[in-house]
């Protein structure tokens, strides 16, 4: 979990007197303990929340077929069959005090341009995390592990049908 704090510029300056803290008498270079923007409390954002926001945002991108590598998708398919969907599948985050780095694994639908889908996913993750979480995104690394060809689904559907000729 990460505790989001604000820079000293975000918090109104406090006058420190010798009576408040004898070791920091009139020391304006030592920032006060930040408890949020107005001093009423700190905000903690769990890593899983940031990953879920990124996962939800990426699913809305045209050309993204699925998130995660082969094994993650197989487990994800099993989870969906029992009514649970993992929105963080294929997304890993590193959350610091004020910054986030994101790694995403994608499967792109054919014939969407790979670089265009990756750029759109990257922009969407930047915007979603900065807008909803309020933290700076330092990087979003996209790994494309596969391309989904729509005919692959048709072949699996045909396996259950009777042959047209005897």
Backbone as a ProteinNet text record, in pm:
[ID]
protein_1_A
[PRIMARY]
XXXXXXXXXXXXXXXXXXXXXXXXXXXXXXXXXXXXXXXXXXXXXXXXXXXXXXXXXXXXXXXXXXXXXXXXXXXXXXXXXXXXXXXXXXXXXXXXXXXXXXXXXXXXXXXXXXXXXXXXXXXXXXXXXXXXXXXXXXXXXXXXXXXXXXXXXXXXXXXXXXXXXX
[TERTIARY]
82.9	0	87.2	30.5	105.1	30.6	102.7	43.6	77.5	-25.9	-4.1	13.5	125	148.9	166.1	167.8	180.1	310.3	357.5	480.4	454.3	559.2	539.8	469.1	480.5	414.4	262.6	213.8	70.3	7.1	86.4	35.3	62.6	-36.9	-12.7	100	182.5	296.2	247.4	319	287.2	398.4	360.9	461.6	507.6	636.2	691.6	758.9	725.7	788.3	869.5	954.6	1039.9	956	837.4	751.8	690.6	667.7	610.1	709.4	831.4	934.1	1068.9	1127.8	1250.5	1365.4	1369.4	1481.7	1461.5	1340.7	1315.3	1269.2	1326.1	1284.8	1308.8	1202	1205.6	1274.6	1274.4	1335.9	1230.3	1237.9	1138.1	1178.7	1297	1340.2	1289.7	1250.7	1197.7	1046.8	996.4	852.2	775.9	655.4	567.9	520.4	479.4	425.4	297.9	298.2	183.6	72.7	-43.5	-161.4	-268.6	-231.5	-325.6	-310.8	-388.3	-375.6	-411.3	-509	-552.6	-516.1	-433.6	-389	-489	-596.9	-699.8	-676.2	-581.8	-555.2	-485.3	-423.4	-349.7	-439.8	-409.6	-483.1	-394	-445.1	-370.8	-439.5	-362.7	-415.8	-342.3	-415.2	-354.7	-308.7	-201.5	-147.7	-252.5	-333.2	-436.4	-540.6	-567.6	-663.4	-608.8	-482.4	-419	-416.1	-383.3	-380.7	-519.7	-621.8	-758.8	-803.6	-770.1	-804.4	-739.4	-611.6	-542.5	-607.6	-641.6	-703.5	-838.5	-919.2	-1050.9	-1034.7	-941.8	-921.2	-875.2	-786.7	-731.1	-835.9	-929.5	-1029.6	-1118.9	-1122.7	-1206.6	-1136.9	-1011.2	-933.8	-970.6	-1003.7	-1028.6	-901.7	-917.3	-804.2	-747.5	-782.6	-735.4	-831.1	-779.7	-862.7	-865.2	-747.8	-738.9	-614	-610.7	-494.3	-428.5	-296.7	-223.5	-165.5	-70.5	-9.8	-98.6	-49.7	-128.5	-179.5	-92.5	-133.5	-232.4	-207.2	-298	-435.2	-439.3	-568.5	-643.2	-570.8	-635.8	-699.4	-627.5	-682.1	-796.9	-782.1	-888.2	-1015.9	-1003.5	-1121.1	-1192.6	-1115	-1176.2	-1249.1	-1188.1	-1251.1	-1381.3	-1381.8	-1502.3	-1616.2	-1583.5	-1687.3	-1754.2	-1684.5	-1745.5	-1795	-1797.5	-1856.4	-1763.6	-1634.1	-1538.1	-1448.2	-1432.4	-1343.2	-1229.7	-1106.2	-988.7	-955.2	-987.2	-962	-816.2	-735.1	-592.8	-507.5	-571.1	-497.2	-413.9	-285.6	-197.5	-146.2	-177.4	-134	-54.9	64.9	139.6	183.3	181	214.6	319.1	397	487.7	445.6	399.1	347.7	442.6	486.1	571.1	489	554.1	483.7	396.5	449.4	374	373.9	442.5	456.1	418.2	380.2	338.9	408.3	453.7	503.7	415.9	377.3	282.7	341.1	322.8	358	230	204.7	81.9	117.2	50.7	65.6	-66.3	-59.8	-179.5	-182.3	-304	-327.8	-408.2	-359.4	-421.5	-501.8	-615.9	-698.8	-638.5	-637.1	-592.7	-704.4	-683.7	-564.7	-531.7	-559.2	-528.2	-377.8	-333.5	-189.7	-138.2	-36.5	13	59.8	138.3	192.6	81.5	-20	-132.7	-211.3	-234.9	-305.7	-222.9	-92.8	-4.7	-2.6	6.1	6.1	-125.6	-237.7	-368.7	-382.4	-335.6	-340.4	-254.7	-136.1	-44.9	-109.4	-164.6	-227.9	-345.9	-424.3	-541.3	-501.4	-396.3	-349.8	-296.9	-216.5	-166.7	-282.7	-381.1	-493.9	-576.6	-607.4	-691.8	-626.4	-499.3	-432.5	-411.7	-369	-346.5	-477.4	-587.6	-715.8	-782.9	-787.6	-862.6	-783.4	-652.9	-572.4	-500.7	-468.6	-400.5	-251.4	-194.8	-51	12.3	139.6	213	252.3	231	270.4	405.5	505.5	639.3	659.6	599.5	611.8	502	465.4	371.9	436.7	481.3	545.7	442.2	431.5	334.2	409	365.8	419.6	304.1	319.6	218	266.8	192	236	169.7	60	-11	-102.9	-146.8	-247.3	-364.6	-484	-604.4	-659.5	-671.3	-726.5	-870.5	-969.7	-1109.2	-1140.8	-1071.8	-1099.4	-1064.4	-976	-942.3	-1065.4	-1153	-1276.3	-1372.7	-1379.8	-1471.4	-1432.7	-1302	-1256.1	-1297.7	-1290.1	-1328.2	-1478.9	-1555.6	-1701	-1743.3	-1671.7	-1704.5	-1676.7	-1589.6	-1553.9	-1674.6	-1770.3	-1886.3	-2001.4	-1990.3	-2099.6	-2084.9	-2196.3	-2193.4	-2135.3	-2065.3	-2012.7	-2125.8	-2101.3	-2203	-2220.7	-2116.1	-2125	-2103.2	-2166.7	-2154.5	-2048.7
-116.6	0	122.7	230.1	352.7	464.6	546.9	663.9	782.6	848.4	963.8	1085.5	1151.6	1274.7	1386.4	1505	1620.4	1692.4	1765.8	1841.8	1957.6	2012.2	2124.3	2242.3	2257.5	2368.4	2351.1	2226	2198.1	2231.6	2236	2255.2	2398.7	2468.5	2605.9	2609.4	2711.3	2723.8	2742.9	2681.3	2694.8	2775.4	2854.8	2927	2837.1	2808.5	2723.7	2813.5	2792.7	2872.1	2780.2	2839	2760.3	2681.1	2730.2	2659.2	2533.6	2534	2418.4	2303.2	2333.7	2231.4	2297.3	2273.6	2344.9	2317.5	2203.9	2176.2	2237.1	2279.4	2335.5	2479.8	2554.8	2692.7	2773.5	2825.6	2910.2	2844.6	2712.9	2641.6	2622.1	2700.6	2691.5	2590.3	2533	2435.2	2295.1	2268.3	2137.6	2139.2	2057.8	2059.5	1996	2045.4	1987.3	1851.4	1764.6	1634.7	1657.3	1611.3	1634	1535	1584.1	1501.6	1535.9	1540.2	1578.9	1726.3	1772.9	1912.1	2011.6	1979.1	2074.1	2032.2	1928.1	1886.5	1802.7	1753.2	1677	1527.5	1478.3	1335	1294.9	1177.5	1127.2	1036.8	1028.4	940.7	824.5	703.8	584.5	518.7	492.2	426.4	293.9	184	51.3	28.3	-49.9	-80.5	-146.6	-233.8	-302.9	-209	-100.1	-1.3	65.7	102.4	166.6	69.3	-56.8	-158.1	-179.6	-179.2	-199.4	-82.1	38.9	156.5	146.9	107.6	91.9	-17.8	-130.2	-241.4	-205.5	-134	-91.9	4	97.3	196.3	130.1	33	-30.7	-113.2	-173	-257.6	-179.9	-48.6	34.8	76.9	38.6	79	-8.3	51.6	-29.3	-104.7	-232.3	-314	-399.9	-372.5	-455.6	-573.1	-693.3	-813.2	-864.2	-869.2	-921	-865.3	-878.4	-839.1	-963.9	-963.4	-1074	-1167.9	-1250.4	-1352.7	-1474.8	-1579.8	-1700.7	-1764.5	-1783.1	-1847.7	-1760.4	-1630.6	-1539.7	-1538.5	-1544.2	-1545.1	-1675.1	-1787.5	-1916	-1915.5	-1864.7	-1855.4	-1754.6	-1646.5	-1546.1	-1602.6	-1689.3	-1752.8	-1842.1	-1913.6	-1997.2	-1912	-1800.7	-1711.7	-1654.2	-1617	-1559.5	-1660.6	-1787.7	-1891.5	-1909.3	-1875.7	-1885.1	-1748.5	-1651.6	-1522.4	-1419.5	-1441.6	-1343.6	-1299.4	-1169.4	-1117.7	-1042.7	-1076	-1010.4	-889.5	-770.5	-648.1	-606.2	-671	-637.3	-734.8	-830.7	-930.7	-859.6	-890.7	-831.7	-694.3	-644.9	-511.7	-525	-470	-463	-317.9	-275.1	-136.6	-131.3	-27.3	7.2	145.5	155.9	282.1	335.4	457.3	524.3	622.8	720.4	820.7	910.4	952.9	1044.2	1000.3	890.8	848.5	701.9	669.3	534.1	493	368	308.4	187.2	169.1	64.7	-21.9	-154.4	-250	-321.4	-326.5	-385.7	-488.8	-604.7	-709.5	-721	-710.3	-705.3	-813.4	-845.1	-919.3	-824.8	-801.5	-705.5	-780.5	-723.6	-782	-750.5	-851.1	-832.2	-764.1	-667.9	-607.2	-469.4	-443.1	-312.2	-289.8	-167	-136	-146.6	-227.8	-255.2	-129	-47.4	72	170	179.2	269.2	222.3	91.8	37.2	59.5	35.9	55.6	202.3	293.1	436.1	479	429.2	463	408	285	225.6	306	343.6	421.5	554.9	627.3	756.7	741.6	636	612.9	584.8	505	473.7	599.7	678.4	804.6	889.7	911.9	999	944	814.9	756	765.3	730.7	731.6	874.1	963.3	1100.5	1168	1139.5	1202.4	1140.9	1007.8	941.8	925.4	898.1	873.7	1000.9	1086.7	1211.4	1195.3	1087.3	1064.9	1078.5	1116.1	1130.5	992.1	969.6	844.2	867.9	791.8	810.6	734.7	614.9	538.3	433.1	400.6	291.4	205.4	86.4	-6.2	-105.2	-116.1	-204.7	-320.5	-443.2	-562.8	-631.1	-649.4	-718.4	-861.2	-955.2	-1095.2	-1179.3	-1129	-1210.6	-1121.5	-1177.1	-1111.9	-1207.4	-1155.5	-1237.1	-1224.4	-1337.6	-1340.7	-1391.3	-1315.3	-1356.5	-1496.1	-1542.4	-1674.9	-1785.2	-1756.8	-1856.8	-1893.6	-1795.4	-1822.7	-1904.9	-1875.9	-1947.4	-2094.6	-2122.6	-2261.8	-2340.5	-2281	-2352.8	-2371.1	-2275.4	-2289.7	-2400.4	-2414.9	-2516.3	-2657.7	-2673	-2806	-2876.9	-2803.2	-2862.4	-2888.8	-2841	-2857.6	-2987	-3033	-3150.9	-3112.7	-3204.4	-3174.6	-3155.3	-3070.6	-3040.8	-3154.6	-3233.4	-3346.5	-3475.5	-3583.9	-3712.3	-3799.1
0	0	0	-48.2	-59.9	8.9	77.5	139.9	52.3	2.6	-82	6.1	-9.2	64.6	-35.4	11.2	-74.5	-44.9	-142.6	-124.2	-29.9	30.9	122.5	56.7	-74.4	-142.4	-140.8	-130.6	-129.1	5.8	110.9	245.6	287.5	340.8	386	489.1	479.2	570.1	712.6	806.3	948.3	1013.5	1106	1182.9	1295.7	1298.2	1402.7	1505.3	1629.4	1735	1823.6	1903.8	1991.8	2090.6	2127.6	2221.9	2161	2028.5	1961.2	1953.3	1915	1897.9	1923.7	2035.2	2070.6	1974	1906.7	1817.7	1680.5	1647.9	1515.9	1525.6	1616.5	1636	1509.5	1451.8	1333.2	1215	1208.8	1096.3	988.8	881.3	775	668.5	677.3	578.4	610.5	734.7	773	752	655	631.1	745.9	767.3	870.1	820.9	910.3	873.8	793.3	670.1	582.2	611.7	638.2	663.8	560.8	432.3	328.4	299.1	201.4	159.1	269.2	349.5	450.2	591.9	605.1	736	813.5	747.8	818.6	817.2	738.1	734.7	606.4	607.1	491.5	407.6	280.2	188.8	151.3	167	131	12	-94.8	-214.1	-230	-227.4	-240.1	-383.4	-397.4	-529.2	-618	-561	-636.9	-694.6	-625.4	-675	-799.8	-796.8	-912	-1030.2	-1004.6	-1110.4	-1169.4	-1084.8	-1132.4	-1219.7	-1181.6	-1261.7	-1398.7	-1402.8	-1531.5	-1615.1	-1552.2	-1623.9	-1682.1	-1607.2	-1656.3	-1773.3	-1762.1	-1867.9	-1998.1	-1988.7	-2108.9	-2181.9	-2110.3	-2174.4	-2269.8	-2257.2	-2342.3	-2472.2	-2490.5	-2607.6	-2727.9	-2842.7	-2962.3	-3002.9	-3032.8	-3073.6	-2963.3	-2837.4	-2727	-2712.5	-2733.8	-2721.7	-2577.7	-2514.2	-2377.5	-2310.7	-2178.9	-2099.8	-2044.4	-2037.5	-1977.3	-2080.5	-2034.4	-2118	-2126.1	-2188.4	-2209.6	-2082.7	-1984.1	-1858.5	-1781.9	-1778.7	-1707.4	-1772.9	-1905.4	-1974.7	-1948.8	-1942.7	-1915.4	-1776.9	-1679.4	-1543.6	-1541.1	-1615.6	-1623	-1682.3	-1784.4	-1844.3	-1743.5	-1663.3	-1559.3	-1455.9	-1416.8	-1318.5	-1373	-1501.8	-1560.8	-1562.8	-1581.9	-1585.2	-1449.2	-1341.9	-1208.9	-1160.3	-1251.1	-1218.6	-1158.7	-1163.5	-1112.3	-1225.9	-1242.6	-1345.2	-1277.1	-1315.4	-1258.3	-1344.1	-1295.9	-1371.1	-1368.2	-1285.4	-1279.1	-1358.8	-1425.8	-1504.8	-1611.4	-1618.2	-1718.3	-1682.3	-1564.1	-1521.5	-1392.5	-1390	-1264.7	-1244	-1120.8	-1089.2	-979.7	-982.9	-874	-829.7	-707.1	-656.6	-550.8	-571.4	-473.4	-392.7	-332.1	-252.4	-339.1	-453.9	-540.4	-685.9	-718.3	-857.6	-875.4	-1000.2	-1034.8	-1164.6	-1170.2	-1294.2	-1323.1	-1449.5	-1486.2	-1597	-1585	-1689.8	-1731.1	-1862.6	-1914.8	-2020.8	-2015.4	-2116.1	-2190.6	-2324.9	-2407.9	-2514.2	-2559.3	-2681.6	-2769.8	-2891.1	-2982.4	-3087.9	-3125.6	-3230.5	-3367.1	-3452.4	-3589.9	-3665.6	-3748	-3806.5	-3749	-3621.8	-3564.1	-3561.1	-3593.9	-3587.8	-3443.6	-3422.8	-3287.8	-3215.4	-3283.3	-3218	-3182.6	-3266.7	-3239	-3116.6	-3107	-2990.5	-2864.2	-2872.9	-2756.7	-2714.2	-2810.2	-2776.6	-2713.4	-2767.9	-2710.8	-2569	-2547.8	-2414.2	-2316.8	-2360.7	-2275.7	-2236.1	-2335.2	-2306.8	-2211.3	-2231.9	-2147.3	-2003.5	-1984.2	-1848.4	-1780.6	-1853.3	-1797.3	-1748.4	-1835.7	-1801	-1685.8	-1688.6	-1585.1	-1447.7	-1439.1	-1308.2	-1258.4	-1347	-1302.6	-1263.6	-1337.2	-1306.5	-1184.2	-1176.2	-1070.2	-940.8	-952.3	-832.8	-788.4	-884.8	-851.6	-832.9	-888.3	-877.4	-1015.1	-1017.3	-1142.2	-1194	-1323.2	-1386.4	-1452.6	-1411.3	-1466.2	-1596.2	-1608	-1730.9	-1738.2	-1861.5	-1887.8	-1995.1	-1955.9	-2048.5	-2100	-2232.1	-2295.3	-2359.6	-2330.6	-2394	-2466.7	-2597.4	-2676.2	-2695.1	-2639.2	-2640.5	-2748	-2807.4	-2905.3	-2987.4	-3099.3	-3183.7	-3193.2	-3168.9	-3180	-3321.7	-3390.9	-3524.7	-3512	-3558.1	-3539.9	-3594.4	-3695.8	-3750.4	-3651.2	-3553.5	-3451.9	-3370.6	-3341.3	-3268.1	-3352.4	-3482.5	-3570.7	-3581.1	-3581.3	-3590.3	-3467.1	-3350.9	-3228.3	-3221.8	-3277.3	-3279.6	-3375.7	-3487.8	-3587.2	-3536.6	-3438.2	-3388.7	-3327.2	-3273.4	-3210	-3305.2	-3429.2	-3526.4	-3604.5	-3658.7	-3744.6	-3879.9	-3944.7	-4077.8	-4177.3	-4278.9	-4378.1	-4477.8	-4495.1	-4588.4	-4511.7	-4563	-4495.4	-4557.3
[MASK]
++++++++++++++++++++++++++++++++++++++++++++++++++++++++++++++++++++++++++++++++++++++++++++++++++++++++++++++++++++++++++++++++++++++++++++++++++++++++++++++++++++++

